């Protein structure tokens, strides 16, 4: 059975802290791993990772994939209250583009 | 630029009633998906479609049906609503296989 496991499930930090969110996976026919941010409504896309060891970066957010150890991390530096959200990890499979999500990490950034 | 539009935004159903959640996209995307999101459970795939006339089951298809008669529309049908179907439902689309999903704003459904 395919699994996408995120940790921690919940995290509370203060502004300025750096956080690392984890996503491990066990899926057949792995194609890509994606990170989304979900505030009040629809998830919004952050990163898509296909190759191992290549860091994707956008401002204070960065992410990397390890296809040998089957995990990815999402780093957020100098956190701000606007980073408070649920961060979702998803794995895209080759067969018919089936995309499976983890349970998410709820990040709360306090002023 | 509407993107992915879901209607209704909210709905309360009684046990045993039926309803259709509407989803339409104006981006000419081939791939469309229905997910449900329960608190603390992430998103579970219900059904998906890789093009008009083609649909496939996801992780949790029981109690639901879909159709894809056009590229734009991908309605989700609940025939006999049950309390276990209380959830937030998201429709999503993408133009091709290896690309991010575009999500609608969701439909919050309560079955009592």
XYZ file of C-alpha atoms in Angstrom:
223
model
C 0.000 0.000 0.000
C 1.295 3.446 -0.900
C 2.270 5.687 2.005
C 3.139 9.352 2.325
C 4.056 10.273 5.895
C 4.687 13.785 7.125
C 6.280 14.833 10.390
C 5.758 16.519 12.669
C 1.982 16.757 12.402
C 2.002 20.039 14.283
C 4.658 22.619 15.081
C 4.636 25.912 16.968
C 7.545 28.336 16.595
C 8.284 32.021 17.070
C 8.973 34.544 14.371
C 12.544 34.351 13.158
C 12.938 30.644 13.878
C 13.984 28.158 11.186
C 11.839 25.073 10.668
C 12.296 21.793 8.832
C 9.306 19.785 7.720
C 9.695 16.154 6.726
C 7.996 13.939 4.179
C 8.796 10.256 3.679
C 7.167 8.044 1.101
C 6.730 4.466 0.023
C 4.976 4.363 -3.317
C 5.200 2.307 -6.456
C 5.968 4.051 -9.740
C 7.262 7.253 -8.130
C 7.427 10.191 -10.530
C 7.668 13.436 -8.534
C 7.173 14.901 -5.071
C 5.318 18.159 -4.566
C 4.891 20.577 -1.672
C 1.809 22.721 -1.184
C 0.833 25.397 1.322
C -2.755 25.506 2.541
C -4.051 28.488 4.424
C -7.806 28.894 4.645
C -8.974 27.407 1.387
C -7.289 25.723 -1.553
C -3.711 24.402 -1.417
C -1.239 26.483 -3.376
C 1.798 25.028 -5.086
C 5.283 25.564 -3.667
C 7.742 23.112 -5.221
C 7.973 20.073 -7.447
C 10.971 17.770 -7.044
C 11.893 15.048 -9.484
C 15.633 14.547 -9.122
C 17.646 13.717 -6.024
C 19.971 16.244 -4.468
C 18.846 19.325 -6.382
C 17.610 22.037 -4.053
C 14.655 24.124 -5.103
C 14.532 27.581 -3.550
C 12.015 30.392 -3.391
C 12.811 33.234 -1.035
C 12.978 31.863 2.495
C 11.652 28.445 1.461
C 13.736 25.610 0.082
C 13.250 21.916 -0.507
C 15.266 18.881 -1.485
C 14.524 15.277 -2.415
C 16.438 12.091 -1.557
C 15.219 9.291 -3.826
C 17.526 6.731 -2.266
C 16.228 7.251 1.274
C 12.724 8.127 0.011
C 12.183 11.451 1.735
C 12.035 15.166 1.219
C 12.422 18.166 3.513
C 10.955 21.633 3.325
C 12.937 24.345 5.092
C 11.627 27.742 6.062
C 14.136 30.266 7.417
C 13.361 33.465 9.352
C 9.740 32.421 9.771
C 6.978 35.024 9.742
C 3.395 34.884 11.012
C 2.271 34.693 7.380
C 3.980 31.309 7.125
C 1.335 29.858 9.446
C -0.465 27.215 7.393
C -0.775 23.517 6.728
C 2.059 22.245 4.545
C 1.152 19.289 2.388
C 3.452 16.829 0.704
C 2.207 14.852 -2.294
C 3.673 12.128 -4.453
C 2.851 11.838 -8.130
C 2.894 8.375 -9.642
C 3.658 7.394 -13.195
C 0.570 5.290 -13.800
C -2.209 7.656 -14.803
C -0.815 10.514 -12.703
C -2.332 9.363 -9.443
C -1.301 11.962 -6.804
C -1.295 10.928 -3.137
C -1.048 13.344 -0.217
C 0.322 13.109 3.286
C -1.656 14.226 6.322
C 0.086 17.586 6.404
C 2.086 19.553 8.980
C 0.252 22.383 10.717
C 2.759 25.181 11.315
C 1.929 28.017 13.688
C 4.296 30.985 13.855
C 3.805 33.201 16.895
C 4.849 36.871 16.940
C -9.346 34.116 -15.298
C -11.642 31.793 -13.313
C -9.389 28.692 -13.025
C -11.147 25.846 -11.184
C -14.652 26.686 -9.979
C -16.559 24.562 -7.479
C -20.199 24.903 -6.524
C -21.786 25.013 -4.059
C -19.433 26.366 -1.384
C -21.458 24.893 1.467
C -24.190 22.284 1.681
C -26.040 20.420 4.411
C -27.614 17.106 3.464
C -29.791 14.683 5.331
C -28.815 11.027 5.489
C -29.931 9.230 2.331
C -30.229 12.338 0.179
C -28.277 12.694 -3.035
C -26.447 15.601 -4.575
C -23.907 16.559 -7.200
C -20.845 18.656 -6.495
C -19.978 20.674 -9.553
C -16.478 21.358 -10.816
C -15.531 23.220 -13.968
C -12.228 24.544 -15.267
C -11.553 26.979 -18.081
C -7.883 26.178 -18.629
C -8.404 23.296 -21.075
C -6.697 20.897 -18.674
C -6.872 17.211 -19.480
C -6.409 15.877 -15.961
C -8.968 16.439 -13.220
C -9.212 15.136 -9.663
C -11.596 14.968 -6.712
C -10.201 14.897 -3.176
C -11.784 14.957 0.224
C -10.095 16.483 3.250
C -10.974 15.452 6.780
C -9.412 17.191 9.800
C -5.862 15.979 10.360
C -6.091 13.498 7.494
C -4.648 15.362 4.557
C -6.249 14.911 1.138
C -7.658 11.578 0.014
C -8.131 10.918 -3.692
C -11.688 9.900 -4.597
C -11.687 9.778 -8.402
C -9.629 11.208 -11.196
C -9.797 11.592 -14.957
C -7.059 11.866 -17.568
C -9.380 13.126 -20.275
C -12.962 13.349 -21.474
C -14.667 9.970 -21.312
C -12.053 8.430 -18.976
C -12.363 8.104 -15.209
C -10.534 6.038 -12.585
C -10.979 5.245 -8.919
C -8.655 6.705 -6.328
C -8.115 5.673 -2.694
C -11.662 6.227 -1.367
C -14.218 5.882 -4.207
C -16.989 4.066 -2.316
C -20.208 6.062 -2.129
C -19.279 8.352 -5.009
C -19.588 8.463 -8.778
C -18.130 10.735 -11.433
C -18.479 11.441 -15.105
C -16.337 13.353 -17.601
C -18.393 14.092 -20.681
C -16.461 17.271 -21.501
C -12.935 18.525 -20.867
C -14.246 21.377 -18.710
C -16.586 19.582 -16.303
C -16.008 16.857 -13.729
C -19.042 16.503 -11.427
C -18.970 14.302 -8.316
C -22.179 12.509 -7.391
C -23.226 11.287 -3.932
C -26.181 8.926 -4.263
C -27.043 8.057 -0.656
C -25.383 10.531 1.660
C -23.922 9.169 4.898
C -22.441 11.008 7.917
C -19.019 9.566 6.983
C -19.132 11.739 3.861
C -19.046 14.920 5.921
C -15.899 16.566 4.676
C -14.401 19.332 2.568
C -14.227 18.370 -1.093
C -11.626 19.782 -3.450
C -11.571 19.561 -7.204
C -8.258 20.059 -9.008
C -6.906 20.063 -12.536
C -3.583 19.988 -14.341
C -2.656 20.287 -18.019
C -0.330 17.320 -18.228
C 1.128 14.505 -16.250
C 4.100 15.958 -14.446
C 2.798 19.335 -13.372
C 1.251 20.833 -10.217
C -2.449 20.721 -9.509
C -4.651 23.811 -9.617
C -7.268 23.579 -6.878
C -10.754 24.982 -6.543
C -11.799 26.632 -3.291
C -13.616 23.586 -2.008
C -17.128 22.539 -1.025
C -17.875 22.031 2.659
C -20.444 19.253 2.980
C -22.204 18.230 6.180
C -24.404 15.135 6.327
C -26.689 14.886 9.350
